[in-house]
């Protein structure tokens, strides 16, 4: 078993991934309370403990030669030597019959392993000579073995999540999550005086909020909804004079079965008064630096910052992966006098241009089938692409193809943070391009230098919005908010043509002495999955739902009887062919 | 304005209520990032700052004599001297017209107040001579003034919660909550190696779980539910080898409109492997001690511990308020040979006894109308009470009556913690006394010495359950759990006559190498409300719901159109008389 990231700081009850934690060092001396049955954890024993009488609790990993029990707890493995004495035969019999993953308590003495029997495990120099063993629970035959090299299907992992979580990788992921969040809290609360405020998750439905789960109340026809974020509450807290708010907020989004989305997820939600963009960016850079796992290379700050315009120009996307170059290049000039018909056509179109990606040694590494594959993804690829986003996708696909053929394009251990700023405040609506909609949300303030355009040329206004991008993934976004009721009303009513009465409590609040304020929300699950290199956010969530939003262990969501729905005054509209009778 | 609990540690961004926080002291030196527009907070200025050029941001508390602006932020008040120079008349005019609660930024210089003009405010020795003032937002006429002595109705406070939260008491409550929770996390995570794990809130409905909100999914007839606690998940995490779990868990309970309950609330949820009752109790005593506000008298440990039986005998209740004596006394012996008919009758009943409460100087303090009031609450009071719980209630009522008449019975600044243990594991069902139901929940393990009775005399089994009581309120409860599948199955199927297949995933988990484990959950809202002496848990929750479960600010829960419910395959069953058309 490989224990990822455990280090010497693993103590009786101490988490594995270590941080430079002054508090921890100071208060370790306070740790005199004996909470557990054990005297030590399995993974902490070392030659310095030789001669100690110890009590260990844990799981039988496996038996070896009827001589050894390899015993596991969260901190690692220990080798237990089964006494071979005649008078302890019953102990030997009991242990040798014990199925793996049974739970035992062992009392014994630490001793050095005989010469030549050491191994490279952290506890590889010692073993524990058992004096007594108590079987605390016998394990049945499991659906899969708890061994890192045993491949399990995703659905089997989910169905038996409590077994899947015993793997060293999942143990590491959950413990890293806990530690990272703790460091974030220390930074926000202790260093910068933020106030951790819990906001409701039973709230009012946003009209047209198609992605909001509804929760029927006991009053006929009235529903709560589970909010997608605490946006309104965080702004109200600024109006309330809380000054600096944060929360690890559970958020809800009903997106059906989009890949790698979860119906509930967690965001690090932050809001501050009397702050500008630079203040929020500085805060977040410090937050990442402070909470960053020590076993990774340190993060340097400030993070690079580019405008939305430049991101689109250079990378064809607003969340560029800056771990590699291969920028988009405008080569229109080269073809200024071209006779090639389709290039000429392109240049003659309004705003027409010719763009290219220069792939280093591309001719060498990309073969015929690769061209086909790129072509498949972008039918117009051959020589002509009208839009930058397609080129942005091609850039990423080229990187993948190169990596598949063994070329090192992106350093898998590199973490490239990037701020993207100066987004347009409004975009034309897809279904009606004469109408504008918010590029992010209607509470974002305009850039000060564009503020005057809000009343004349709103489509030209850039917003005080900022996205935090890590390795090509958006891991956070925020903005300086509109803090004047009149501006907010103008945006809602005149520009977005929305009914401002639906947000009357927010408008009233802005009119009641709202300070200038701004904030950000970081997607914790995504952030963690990138840090640990997990293929899915499900690997950093203890009990995630499947693609289809199911809990494969408990079978949620499940049928509820008509009777049980009565107090909520709702009935199920069964489709014509009733597939199930409840 | 009275600022409760602010102290010198209030810094630029520092929370008010201070703790002995080593981390905070160490990292204060790291605080060199200028995040805010301000250079100082209003409340931190002292004579040592005289001569400093400062920038303050905050709210206009009031104007005085057209000379001074009293300015407020979260940290306190500062007096701003408006320059009276001719060339700054426009500044004076702007300020003097400014409604209270408008938001301003002031630049100026700190100076000592002239002799005789000092006051007892923390900043009462200095003032700031304004050089420039920027009006950041003008405040409309508010529904109530932000002054502590202004009484507001509960519904007005809830409707304008963002104004209500500006009061010094609510600022204190929310900041205390944040700090207390932070200390709890430090203790659990950094001192004792607990892992903070988030568990799902979209889960499977417990059959018959009448208090669980349902959440329709996009699959016809299938619902998630919002769990009342993470009970199953915390036990599964123990099976998963997490060893020590904690979470500040949002829980949901649909109790209609019970007084001082909230549909969503927060519990400090804890679970440990390889632990016994004493271990959990020691952990929690340390937790309370570590997180206890420094401005209160320290808490001494261990907490006293009494059995359920003794609590009922002495106090007539399983959560006794031990701040005062007036214990129940059995005086049957005295009336052994009584000729008084009704006493004789009482003693002749099976298990009959005569109990009394001795009220010190009761005859002096309790008047005729008090007797009537006690009589009102307990019609049988005059001389005869068949049940202990009624006497328990009478004991509390007598305490209240005595306090109303000016007798000091309970010290309002005293905090009496108490463990109550050895509860019965099962109780007869109210509707069918031949049937047993769990006194707490079906996962509680029996006391080891009673374990053998589980299969013979289950009604005699005492459980390894413990309640934490503070000043007569239950603020927490927990137990050592059943960790063997066979015992759990026996309890569910044979004793409780429940269908064990509904918990098959838990039974399977217990059979897959479940360690011995136990835990506890503390009701954070209740605990905090007692610490701050609030009359309701609503005073320690940022955005609580009303008695009827309404958010009076946003009007949640609200009507949702038929169309918006379609994707959830539900329709509203309107009552016959349609009060509202949606």
Coordinates of C-alpha atoms in Angstrom, one line a residue, chain B residues 62 70 86 138 158 186 188 198 201 218 251 284 344 359 440 487 492 509 523 525 572 574:
Chain B
X62 CA -25.2 61.0 14.1
X70 CA -19.9 60.5 14.9
X86 CA -14.5 79.3 5.0
X138 CA -26.5 58.3 0.8
X158 CA -36.7 40.3 10.5
X186 CA -8.7 24.5 15.9
X188 CA -10.8 19.3 16.8
X198 CA -18.8 17.4 4.4
X201 CA -27.7 17.2 2.4
X218 CA -36.3 15.3 -12.3
X251 CA -29.5 20.0 9.5
X284 CA -16.2 17.6 24.6
X344 CA -53.3 7.6 52.2
X359 CA -38.8 26.3 48.6
X440 CA -32.9 8.1 21.2
X487 CA -26.8 -6.7 17.1
X492 CA -34.2 -3.2 14.2
X509 CA -21.3 -1.5 6.2
X523 CA -26.7 22.1 19.0
X525 CA -27.5 27.7 17.9
X572 CA -50.0 21.4 -6.1
X574 CA -54.9 23.1 -3.8

